[in-house]
Amino acid sequence: EAAVTQSPRNKVTVTGGNVTLSCRQTNSHNYMYWYRQDTGHGLRLIHYSYGAGNLQIGDVPDGYKATRTTQEDFFLLLELASPSQTSLYFCASSDARGPYEQYFGPGTRLTVL
Amino acid sequence: GDSVTQTEGLVTLTKGLPVMLNCTYQTTYSPFLFWYVQHLNEAPKLLLKSSTDNKRTEHQGFYATLHKSSSSFHLQKSSVQLSDSALYFCALSASNMGYKLTFGTGTSLLVDP
């Protein structure tokens, strides 16, 4: 099964702070994704990438930047964190070959005070 | 646009009873449907997937049939167990969406002893 790891697992910051969430996958998947999970909203796609240096905008991108430095590593950046970004964040990866089932990391719980 | 609807936010059942979790979708393209399960404090994991019309797919006692005529992919189990208590997401991948998945808002299944 695909292995996706995330760090940190928990993070607390203050309003206006800078936060970087890290994700690594070791299965040579081309695609990587960042989601946020909130009660009543399910999983919402923030950004995704199909390879190193590539970035695609998801459905809820405002307030987030992302960078894919290698095939394995995908980062989510919150440069001016706000309380509305308090959430559970998941990273996922998928192969370029269909049907594009996604494998998820363990999640990062972010609290913005 | 493409969408997934899960009508039940919470389903509570007694152990041993059957369950059906509803999932309907909307797309004008060829669909691929998934069910993901997320246990407490864990990552979502793939449970079932299908793109074949009117064919039942099964895994770990759960089953679902994609019905393109009614745009449905309901998840069923004949006898729920305590360990089935979790959050269940239905997700859609359609040929116009590339590698993205659209998730429903999720249904929490709580199984009582």
Tab-separated table of C-alpha atoms in Angstrom:
chain	number	residue	atom	x	y	z
A	1	GLU	CA	0.000	0.000	0.000
A	2	ALA	CA	1.089	3.557	-0.714
A	3	ALA	CA	3.023	5.297	2.033
A	4	VAL	CA	2.329	8.955	2.675
A	5	THR	CA	3.741	10.729	5.706
A	6	GLN	CA	3.018	14.189	7.070
A	7	SER	CA	4.709	16.474	9.546
A	8	PRO	CA	4.067	17.913	11.981
A	9	ARG	CA	1.095	15.912	13.221
A	10	ASN	CA	-0.093	18.777	15.375
A	11	LYS	CA	0.645	22.470	15.138
A	12	VAL	CA	-0.528	25.499	17.087
A	13	THR	CA	0.194	28.993	15.840
A	14	VAL	CA	-1.129	32.503	16.305
A	15	THR	CA	-3.024	34.705	13.906
A	16	GLY	CA	-0.604	36.158	11.366
A	17	GLY	CA	1.953	33.434	11.890
A	18	ASN	CA	3.744	31.439	9.193
A	19	VAL	CA	3.152	27.716	8.953
A	20	THR	CA	4.572	25.061	6.655
A	21	LEU	CA	3.035	21.625	6.463
A	22	SER	CA	5.122	18.875	4.916
A	23	CYS	CA	4.148	15.770	3.000
A	24	ARG	CA	6.268	12.975	1.571
A	25	GLN	CA	5.229	9.975	-0.467
A	26	THR	CA	7.527	7.088	-1.288
A	27	ASN	CA	5.564	5.328	-4.002
A	28	SER	CA	6.691	7.249	-7.048
A	29	HIS	CA	3.218	8.663	-7.557
A	30	ASN	CA	2.971	11.557	-9.946
A	31	TYR	CA	0.063	13.326	-8.309
A	32	MET	CA	-0.063	14.854	-4.846
A	33	TYR	CA	-2.880	16.751	-3.170
A	34	TRP	CA	-3.600	18.905	-0.156
A	35	TYR	CA	-7.048	18.798	1.455
A	36	ARG	CA	-8.631	20.335	4.467
A	37	GLN	CA	-11.295	18.480	6.426
A	38	ASP	CA	-13.971	20.320	8.357
A	39	THR	CA	-17.167	19.005	9.900
A	40	GLY	CA	-20.038	19.400	7.485
A	41	HIS	CA	-17.778	20.050	4.506
A	42	GLY	CA	-15.996	16.773	4.004
A	43	LEU	CA	-12.657	16.908	2.219
A	44	ARG	CA	-11.969	20.032	0.205
A	45	LEU	CA	-9.093	20.292	-2.252
A	46	ILE	CA	-6.703	23.162	-1.656
A	47	HIS	CA	-3.916	22.572	-4.203
A	48	TYR	CA	-2.508	19.688	-6.168
A	49	SER	CA	0.476	18.886	-8.331
A	50	TYR	CA	1.412	16.440	-11.048
A	51	GLY	CA	5.145	16.630	-10.621
A	52	ALA	CA	8.106	18.553	-9.306
A	53	GLY	CA	7.711	22.258	-9.972
A	54	ASN	CA	4.068	21.941	-10.983
A	55	LEU	CA	1.164	23.441	-9.048
A	56	GLN	CA	-2.560	23.368	-9.750
A	57	ILE	CA	-5.190	25.353	-7.931
A	58	GLY	CA	-7.863	23.423	-6.110
A	59	ASP	CA	-11.319	24.393	-4.937
A	60	VAL	CA	-10.434	26.368	-1.779
A	61	PRO	CA	-7.001	27.921	-2.476
A	62	ASP	CA	-7.379	31.330	-0.822
A	63	GLY	CA	-4.801	31.931	1.886
A	64	TYR	CA	-2.665	28.951	0.881
A	65	LYS	CA	0.433	28.467	-1.204
A	66	ALA	CA	2.009	25.167	-2.115
A	67	THR	CA	5.252	23.961	-3.578
A	68	ARG	CA	6.324	20.607	-4.999
A	69	THR	CA	10.082	20.408	-4.705
A	70	THR	CA	10.570	16.788	-5.770
A	71	GLN	CA	8.383	13.929	-6.854
A	72	GLU	CA	8.261	12.852	-3.213
A	73	ASP	CA	7.778	16.164	-1.386
A	74	PHE	CA	4.824	18.546	-1.357
A	75	PHE	CA	4.515	21.489	1.023
A	76	LEU	CA	1.580	23.631	2.058
A	77	LEU	CA	2.351	27.179	3.196
A	78	LEU	CA	0.184	29.492	5.248
A	79	GLU	CA	1.979	32.822	5.276
A	80	LEU	CA	-0.513	34.813	7.344
A	81	ALA	CA	-2.479	32.234	9.238
A	82	SER	CA	-6.036	33.062	10.286
A	83	PRO	CA	-8.403	31.298	12.721
A	84	SER	CA	-10.536	30.223	9.748
A	85	GLN	CA	-7.641	27.994	8.708
A	86	THR	CA	-7.928	25.931	11.862
A	87	SER	CA	-8.589	22.505	10.409
A	88	LEU	CA	-7.370	18.983	9.834
A	89	TYR	CA	-5.118	18.842	6.780
A	90	PHE	CA	-4.524	15.759	4.699
A	91	CYS	CA	-2.017	15.091	2.001
A	92	ALA	CA	-2.689	12.411	-0.600
A	93	SER	CA	-1.020	10.918	-3.641
A	94	SER	CA	-2.118	8.995	-6.704
A	95	ASP	CA	-0.633	7.326	-9.720
A	96	ALA	CA	-0.917	8.958	-13.124
A	97	ARG	CA	-2.596	5.828	-14.411
A	98	GLY	CA	-6.331	5.573	-13.761
A	99	PRO	CA	-8.590	5.229	-11.878
A	100	TYR	CA	-6.708	7.744	-9.754
A	101	GLU	CA	-7.528	6.346	-6.364
A	102	GLN	CA	-5.814	8.457	-3.752
A	103	TYR	CA	-3.761	7.335	-0.752
A	104	PHE	CA	-3.859	9.598	2.264
A	105	GLY	CA	-1.342	10.573	4.900
A	106	PRO	CA	-2.176	10.571	8.630
A	107	GLY	CA	-3.122	14.241	8.728
A	108	THR	CA	-1.945	17.405	10.480
A	109	ARG	CA	-4.180	19.121	12.969
A	110	LEU	CA	-3.599	22.876	12.780
A	111	THR	CA	-4.924	25.336	15.329
A	112	VAL	CA	-4.675	29.059	14.709
A	113	LEU	CA	-5.309	31.095	17.834
B	1	GLY	CA	-20.422	21.124	-12.197
B	2	ASP	CA	-19.661	17.670	-10.896
B	3	SER	CA	-20.932	16.907	-7.405
B	4	VAL	CA	-21.531	14.147	-4.857
B	5	THR	CA	-24.407	14.088	-2.391
B	6	GLN	CA	-24.553	12.090	0.805
B	7	THR	CA	-27.882	12.734	2.442
B	8	GLU	CA	-27.235	11.295	5.894
B	9	GLY	CA	-24.904	13.084	8.242
B	10	LEU	CA	-25.212	10.520	11.009
B	11	VAL	CA	-26.512	6.962	11.013
B	12	THR	CA	-26.870	5.108	14.312
B	13	LEU	CA	-27.497	1.352	14.324
B	14	THR	CA	-27.385	-1.608	16.642
B	15	LYS	CA	-24.760	-4.258	15.977
B	16	GLY	CA	-25.935	-6.992	13.622
B	17	LEU	CA	-28.393	-4.882	11.665
B	18	PRO	CA	-28.049	-4.057	7.957
B	19	VAL	CA	-27.029	-0.611	6.773
B	20	MET	CA	-27.226	1.404	3.580
B	21	LEU	CA	-25.417	4.709	3.183
B	22	ASN	CA	-26.658	6.804	0.305
B	23	CYS	CA	-24.513	8.335	-2.400
B	24	THR	CA	-25.690	10.069	-5.533
B	25	TYR	CA	-23.586	11.974	-7.989
B	26	GLN	CA	-23.877	14.402	-10.825
B	27	THR	CA	-21.678	14.463	-13.888
B	28	THR	CA	-22.157	14.523	-17.615
B	29	TYR	CA	-19.008	12.463	-18.148
B	30	SER	CA	-18.081	8.850	-17.553
B	31	PRO	CA	-17.906	8.358	-13.755
B	32	PHE	CA	-15.633	6.394	-11.459
B	33	LEU	CA	-17.012	6.113	-7.920
B	34	PHE	CA	-15.185	5.418	-4.672
B	35	TRP	CA	-16.067	4.812	-1.046
B	36	TYR	CA	-13.512	5.814	1.556
B	37	VAL	CA	-13.672	4.973	5.264
B	38	GLN	CA	-12.077	7.060	7.993
B	39	HIS	CA	-11.818	5.705	11.513
B	40	LEU	CA	-11.338	8.092	14.409
B	41	ASN	CA	-7.976	9.861	14.291
B	42	GLU	CA	-6.945	7.974	11.167
B	43	ALA	CA	-6.514	8.801	7.492
B	44	PRO	CA	-9.237	8.038	4.943
B	45	LYS	CA	-8.690	4.648	3.308
B	46	LEU	CA	-10.156	3.268	0.124
B	47	LEU	CA	-12.965	0.787	0.745
B	48	LEU	CA	-14.577	0.223	-2.669
B	49	LYS	CA	-14.360	1.497	-6.226
B	50	SER	CA	-16.275	0.973	-9.440
B	51	SER	CA	-16.863	2.289	-12.917
B	52	THR	CA	-18.904	-0.634	-14.226
B	53	ASP	CA	-22.623	-0.113	-14.523
B	54	ASN	CA	-24.855	-2.532	-12.607
B	55	LYS	CA	-21.991	-4.627	-11.271
B	56	ARG	CA	-21.712	-5.248	-7.526
B	57	THR	CA	-18.298	-4.688	-5.978
B	58	GLU	CA	-17.413	-5.998	-2.519
B	59	HIS	CA	-14.712	-5.587	0.092
B	60	GLN	CA	-14.502	-6.402	3.800
B	61	GLY	CA	-18.200	-7.271	3.943
B	62	PHE	CA	-19.281	-3.996	2.366
B	63	TYR	CA	-20.737	-3.849	-1.118
B	64	ALA	CA	-22.005	-1.295	-3.598
B	65	THR	CA	-23.410	-1.251	-7.112
B	66	LEU	CA	-22.953	1.621	-9.517
B	67	HIS	CA	-26.255	2.480	-11.190
B	68	LYS	CA	-25.678	5.016	-13.919
B	69	SER	CA	-29.395	5.236	-14.669
B	70	SER	CA	-30.035	6.696	-11.222
B	71	SER	CA	-26.543	8.170	-10.660
B	72	SER	CA	-26.182	6.228	-7.427
B	73	PHE	CA	-23.503	4.233	-5.622
B	74	HIS	CA	-24.982	3.309	-2.245
B	75	LEU	CA	-22.841	1.484	0.306
B	76	GLN	CA	-24.362	-1.534	2.058
B	77	LYS	CA	-23.517	-4.161	4.620
B	78	SER	CA	-25.758	-6.965	5.776
B	79	SER	CA	-24.652	-6.994	9.411
B	80	VAL	CA	-22.741	-4.100	10.960
B	81	GLN	CA	-20.106	-4.573	13.632
B	82	LEU	CA	-18.819	-2.242	16.336
B	83	SER	CA	-15.616	-1.829	14.353
B	84	ASP	CA	-17.598	-0.370	11.440
B	85	SER	CA	-18.154	2.825	13.402
B	86	ALA	CA	-16.410	5.427	11.238
B	87	LEU	CA	-16.867	8.281	8.797
B	88	TYR	CA	-17.677	7.173	5.239
B	89	PHE	CA	-17.031	9.322	2.189
B	90	CYS	CA	-18.313	8.821	-1.313
B	91	ALA	CA	-16.106	10.295	-4.037
B	92	LEU	CA	-16.374	10.849	-7.772
B	93	SER	CA	-13.778	10.931	-10.497
B	94	ALA	CA	-15.068	11.816	-13.944
B	95	SER	CA	-13.253	11.892	-17.227
B	96	ASN	CA	-13.473	15.680	-17.373
B	97	MET	CA	-11.899	16.102	-13.944
B	98	GLY	CA	-8.470	14.763	-14.720
B	99	TYR	CA	-6.946	13.453	-11.542
B	100	LYS	CA	-9.220	15.206	-9.084
B	101	LEU	CA	-11.745	13.574	-6.814
B	102	THR	CA	-14.898	15.280	-5.662
B	103	PHE	CA	-15.934	14.135	-2.192
B	104	GLY	CA	-19.314	14.097	-0.528
B	105	THR	CA	-19.676	15.623	2.915
B	106	GLY	CA	-19.477	12.215	4.584
B	107	THR	CA	-21.745	10.030	6.705
B	108	SER	CA	-20.837	9.100	10.253
B	109	LEU	CA	-21.843	5.544	11.119
B	110	LEU	CA	-22.163	4.790	14.821
B	111	VAL	CA	-22.775	1.169	15.787
B	112	ASP	CA	-24.139	0.477	19.273
B	113	PRO	CA	-23.590	-2.787	21.160
